[in-house]
Amino acid sequence: MVAGESGLGKSTLVNSLFLTDLHKDRKLLNAEERIAQTVEISRHTVDIEEKGVKLKLTIVDTPGFGDAVNNTECWRAVSEYIEQQFEFYFRDESGLNRKNIQDHRVHCCLYFIPPFGHGLRPVDVEFMKALQEKVNVVPLIAKADCLTPPEVKRLKEKLREEIDEYGIKIYKFPDCDSDSDDEFKRQDRELKESSPFAVIGSNTVVEARGQRVRGRLYPWGIVEVENPSHCDFVKLRTMLIRTHMHDLKDVTSDGHYESYRAQCIRTLSGRMNPDRRVQTPLPPPPLSSPDAETEKLIKKKDDQLRRMQQMLQKMQQQMHEQDL
C-alpha cells in the first residue's frame, strides 16, 4: 500500500519499483474538485520476476488522501480497508476448506512524507499512529532530489527523533542471525541506517556517462534513480522484494492479524451464554448526537459482528454433526 498526499510521486515510485503503469488514463482533479474529495482505495495487481522467481504483487493506492480542506480522520478509509482484508482472511481461515485461501492482507504501507517541511506534520503523526497496530508502516522521504545531501541527513535525523518522541511504531528491521555472512550483515546495517528512505522515482530513460539509465534531467545535471549515492531507491526495492519480504508477511501474520483474530474471538466468546449459543447482538450504546458518519460506522461494525456470529454458529453446528 502507498499513502500520502497528491504530488509526492507515489505512482511514479511504484511504476519505477515494479516497472508498471498504475494509472494509464488517470484524470487529475483541479483545486475546486479536490476541496470535497474523499479518500479512495484503488487496487492493482502486477507480475514481476526477481532472480528467476515470479511474484504476483497487489498494490493498493489511496488517491485523495490529505488533499481536502478538512483532513479530519482522512485515514479512516485506509484503516477500514485493512481491517476488511483481515475480516475476509478470518472468514476464509475459519471455514472448512482452507486449502486455497486468497491472502489479500496488506503487508506493508509506504507512507510518503513531504521533503519541504521541517519534520512530521500533524496528519503524518495521526496517520501512522492510527495504522501502526494494523500494518507495517515504512516512512519515506518523497522527492529527495529537492534536498541536498546534508539536508537529507538532517531531515532523516529529525524524523527519527520525532518518531521516537511521538511513540510511533514503524516497521523494525529484525536483527541478523549470528551465523549470517558478513555481506548480509553489512547490507542489513546499511538498510537500518538509511531509514527513513529518501527516494526518487522516474519512468524516463536518460543518458549519463555514456549509459542509458532511469533518472531525472535537470539544468544542473542528472539524478539517477538507481544510483545509491543519489537516493535510497535501490535499498528500498531490495528490502521490499529480496531481503525482508518474508519478514513483512510474518509480522503481519504473527502480529497484526493475530491481534485482530484474538479480538474477534474474544468478542464472539463474550456474547455466548452458558449453553454455548450465540446471543442476539447487544445494541450499541445511545449517542448524544450521532452524525451520519458515526451511524454509518456503527451499522458497519454491527454487520461485521453479525456475520462473525453466524459463521461461529455454523462452525459449531458442523462440529456437532461431525461428533454425531
XYZ file of C-alpha atoms in Angstrom:
324
model
C 0.000 0.000 0.000
C 1.160 3.529 -0.764
C -0.241 6.549 1.077
C 0.471 10.259 1.075
C -0.913 13.462 -0.361
C -1.060 14.053 -4.105
C 2.021 15.298 -5.911
C 4.611 13.389 -3.864
C 5.369 10.863 -6.603
C 3.604 7.776 -5.206
C 2.516 6.390 -8.565
C 5.839 7.297 -10.185
C 7.784 5.475 -7.474
C 5.603 2.367 -7.740
C 6.000 2.396 -11.517
C 9.772 2.663 -11.028
C 9.865 -0.119 -8.437
C 7.874 -2.677 -10.398
C 8.236 -1.374 -13.980
C 4.500 -0.996 -14.445
C 1.972 1.743 -15.192
C -0.642 2.106 -12.456
C -2.701 4.939 -13.887
C -2.662 4.953 -17.669
C -5.797 7.076 -18.046
C -5.753 8.980 -14.763
C -7.635 12.266 -14.644
C -6.044 14.907 -12.443
C -8.538 16.914 -10.395
C -8.375 20.674 -10.173
C -8.248 22.592 -6.899
C -12.024 23.069 -6.699
C -12.713 19.360 -7.217
C -10.223 18.390 -4.511
C -11.993 20.507 -1.858
C -14.613 17.847 -1.180
C -12.640 14.866 -2.440
C -12.848 11.701 -0.372
C -10.164 9.079 0.071
C -10.497 6.243 -2.420
C -8.963 2.777 -2.464
C -7.511 1.610 -5.765
C -6.069 -1.910 -6.078
C -3.774 -3.137 -8.864
C -2.087 -6.495 -9.428
C 1.314 -6.710 -11.107
C 3.529 -9.643 -12.042
C 7.275 -9.260 -11.515
C 10.247 -11.592 -11.798
C 13.173 -11.400 -9.389
C 16.171 -13.680 -9.954
C 14.068 -16.172 -11.895
C 11.273 -16.199 -9.293
C 7.898 -14.919 -10.487
C 5.898 -12.906 -7.973
C 2.361 -11.555 -8.050
C 2.035 -8.360 -6.024
C -1.087 -6.405 -5.158
C -0.508 -2.646 -4.962
C -3.092 -0.529 -3.135
C -3.171 3.184 -3.891
C -5.035 5.802 -1.826
C -5.856 8.738 -4.123
C -7.395 11.681 -2.316
C -5.567 11.214 0.985
C -4.675 14.544 2.578
C -5.981 16.619 -0.356
C -9.194 18.017 1.104
C -9.504 21.226 3.133
C -10.705 19.231 6.145
C -8.496 16.163 6.619
C -10.013 15.070 9.919
C -9.755 11.290 10.113
C -8.855 11.073 6.438
C -7.089 7.810 7.277
C -10.361 6.087 8.254
C -10.946 4.675 4.751
C -7.427 3.235 4.735
C -7.859 1.707 8.196
C -11.243 0.206 7.278
C -9.794 -1.322 4.115
C -7.002 -3.032 6.073
C -9.488 -4.371 8.620
C -11.759 -5.545 5.815
C -8.945 -7.654 4.371
C -8.347 -9.103 7.841
C -12.052 -9.978 8.066
C -12.056 -11.704 4.676
C -9.000 -13.744 5.636
C -10.516 -14.623 9.040
C -13.706 -15.899 7.405
C -11.767 -17.995 4.887
C -9.447 -19.321 7.580
C -12.396 -20.313 9.792
C -14.142 -22.265 7.012
C -13.889 -25.974 6.311
C -11.982 -25.621 3.027
C -8.742 -23.812 3.882
C -6.513 -25.139 1.115
C -6.882 -22.262 -1.331
C -7.148 -19.191 0.861
C -6.526 -15.947 -1.024
C -4.322 -13.668 1.072
C -5.122 -10.030 0.270
C -3.941 -8.665 3.616
C -1.818 -5.508 3.452
C 1.711 -6.455 4.493
C 3.391 -3.071 4.074
C 2.335 0.566 3.882
C 4.759 3.012 2.275
C 3.939 6.409 3.765
C 5.246 9.413 1.816
C 6.460 12.386 3.843
C 6.906 15.727 2.006
C 10.512 16.958 1.784
C 9.505 20.605 2.083
C 8.801 20.881 5.813
C 10.916 20.574 8.922
C 9.721 17.198 10.151
C 6.415 15.404 10.666
C 3.119 17.237 10.233
C 0.116 16.517 12.498
C -1.557 14.486 9.734
C 1.620 12.380 9.392
C 1.673 11.622 13.109
C -2.032 10.780 13.299
C -1.959 8.583 10.192
C 0.979 6.457 11.329
C -0.354 6.141 14.879
C -3.781 5.117 13.555
C -2.287 2.306 11.447
C 0.736 1.233 13.496
C -1.118 -1.716 15.079
C -2.637 -2.881 11.779
C 0.128 -2.776 9.176
C 3.902 -2.448 8.788
C 4.413 1.292 8.260
C 7.536 2.243 6.285
C 8.013 6.043 6.128
C 9.652 7.517 3.029
C 11.026 10.963 2.244
C 9.418 11.751 -1.101
C 11.132 13.614 -3.946
C 14.501 13.574 -2.239
C 16.089 15.317 -5.228
C 14.616 18.536 -3.803
C 17.185 18.336 -0.983
C 20.962 18.478 -0.805
C 22.769 15.543 0.853
C 23.278 17.482 4.135
C 19.583 18.422 4.139
C 18.587 14.790 3.594
C 20.763 13.730 6.522
C 19.302 16.393 8.823
C 15.723 15.553 7.829
C 16.296 11.845 8.465
C 17.669 12.591 11.930
C 14.724 14.898 12.657
C 12.195 12.300 11.547
C 13.825 9.574 13.665
C 13.713 11.857 16.710
C 10.056 12.738 16.190
C 9.042 9.131 15.543
C 10.559 8.200 18.901
C 9.144 11.302 20.592
C 5.553 10.618 19.490
C 5.805 6.876 20.161
C 5.112 5.892 16.565
C 5.680 2.209 15.831
C 7.138 1.871 12.372
C 8.462 -1.339 10.831
C 11.561 -2.502 12.695
C 14.210 -4.398 10.793
C 14.955 -7.727 12.500
C 18.412 -8.429 13.874
C 20.709 -10.620 11.842
C 21.421 -14.176 12.926
C 24.834 -14.781 14.424
C 25.727 -17.175 11.597
C 24.844 -14.687 8.808
C 27.650 -13.866 6.406
C 29.450 -10.525 6.573
C 27.927 -9.260 3.314
C 24.378 -9.765 4.591
C 25.242 -8.091 7.903
C 26.696 -5.115 6.058
C 23.600 -4.841 3.865
C 21.315 -5.086 6.877
C 23.274 -2.377 8.714
C 23.020 -0.032 5.719
C 19.260 -0.551 5.497
C 18.774 0.295 9.169
C 20.982 3.381 8.920
C 19.136 4.613 5.798
C 15.663 4.573 7.352
C 13.536 6.537 6.622
C 14.441 6.015 2.974
C 14.908 9.115 0.806
C 13.518 8.108 -2.587
C 13.243 9.409 -6.143
C 11.063 7.966 -8.875
C 11.282 8.311 -12.636
C 9.929 6.498 -15.665
C 12.203 8.388 -18.065
C 15.385 6.923 -19.537
C 18.239 9.434 -19.902
C 21.879 9.138 -20.941
C 24.547 9.538 -18.258
C 28.262 8.769 -18.686
C 27.554 7.015 -21.979
C 24.919 4.757 -20.425
C 21.146 4.848 -20.581
C 19.696 4.950 -17.070
C 16.410 5.822 -15.428
C 16.656 9.290 -13.996
C 15.590 12.921 -13.996
C 17.270 15.525 -16.182
C 17.852 18.965 -14.660
C 19.718 22.028 -15.978
C 22.477 21.345 -13.465
C 22.797 17.604 -14.099
C 21.144 14.189 -13.949
C 19.666 12.430 -10.917
C 19.902 8.653 -11.327
C 17.148 6.684 -9.651
C 19.246 3.522 -9.206
C 22.434 5.288 -8.079
C 22.894 4.633 -4.318
C 24.797 7.901 -3.925
C 21.768 9.848 -5.235
C 18.915 8.232 -3.271
C 17.780 5.098 -1.390
C 15.660 3.666 -4.221
C 17.785 0.513 -4.603
C 17.780 -0.083 -0.843
C 14.002 0.228 -0.689
C 13.498 -2.179 -3.573
C 15.993 -4.635 -2.064
C 14.168 -4.512 1.251
C 10.697 -4.977 -0.246
C 11.418 -7.726 -2.757
C 14.580 -9.539 -1.708
C 15.651 -9.356 1.915
C 12.584 -8.530 4.026
C 9.525 -9.632 2.060
C 9.004 -12.744 4.173
C 9.584 -10.860 7.421
C 6.958 -8.284 6.451
C 4.479 -11.103 5.870
C 5.473 -12.850 9.119
C 4.994 -9.679 11.165
C 1.571 -9.224 9.571
C 0.509 -12.814 10.262
C 2.042 -13.254 13.721
C 1.480 -9.717 14.970
C -1.141 -7.502 13.353
C -3.509 -10.205 12.093
C -3.147 -12.328 15.222
C -4.191 -9.335 17.351
C -7.229 -8.802 15.105
C -8.103 -12.510 15.231
C -7.803 -12.646 19.036
C -10.039 -9.594 19.349
C -12.684 -11.191 17.120
C -12.641 -14.414 19.132
C -12.924 -12.522 22.419
C -15.847 -10.526 21.046
C -17.635 -13.664 19.891
C -16.889 -15.560 23.107
C -18.140 -12.683 25.225
C -21.543 -12.854 23.542
C -22.076 -16.581 24.223
C -24.347 -17.802 27.052
C -23.643 -20.889 29.223
C -25.208 -23.363 26.765
C -22.707 -22.039 24.148
C -25.321 -20.483 21.902
C -24.630 -17.099 20.462
C -26.837 -14.397 21.931
C -28.507 -11.663 19.964
C -26.044 -8.844 19.370
C -26.277 -6.190 22.043
C -27.456 -2.836 20.723
C -24.806 -0.124 20.637
C -24.956 2.440 23.443
C -27.014 5.503 22.536
C -25.057 8.520 21.426
C -25.977 12.023 22.404
C -25.917 13.473 18.909
C -24.583 10.947 16.364
C -23.776 12.290 12.975
C -24.342 10.410 9.739
C -20.736 9.195 9.539
C -20.836 7.799 13.095
C -24.136 5.988 12.497
C -22.752 4.516 9.285
C -19.652 3.241 11.125
C -21.752 1.719 13.949
C -24.001 -0.038 11.448
C -20.967 -1.400 9.597
C -19.437 -2.759 12.806
C -22.766 -4.375 13.762
C -22.967 -6.043 10.354
C -19.422 -7.362 10.720
C -20.221 -8.746 14.184
C -23.442 -10.341 12.939
C -21.582 -12.110 10.121
C -18.957 -13.401 12.557
C -21.664 -14.706 14.897
C -23.429 -16.509 12.054
C -20.138 -18.006 10.958
C -19.402 -19.222 14.507
C -22.872 -20.774 14.800
C -22.349 -22.599 11.510
C -18.939 -23.901 12.651
C -20.426 -25.144 15.956
C -23.262 -26.898 14.130
C -20.826 -28.588 11.752
C -18.614 -29.723 14.628
C -21.703 -31.095 16.435
C -22.791 -33.014 13.326
C -19.309 -34.469 12.922
C -19.320 -35.662 16.570
C -22.637 -37.453 15.929
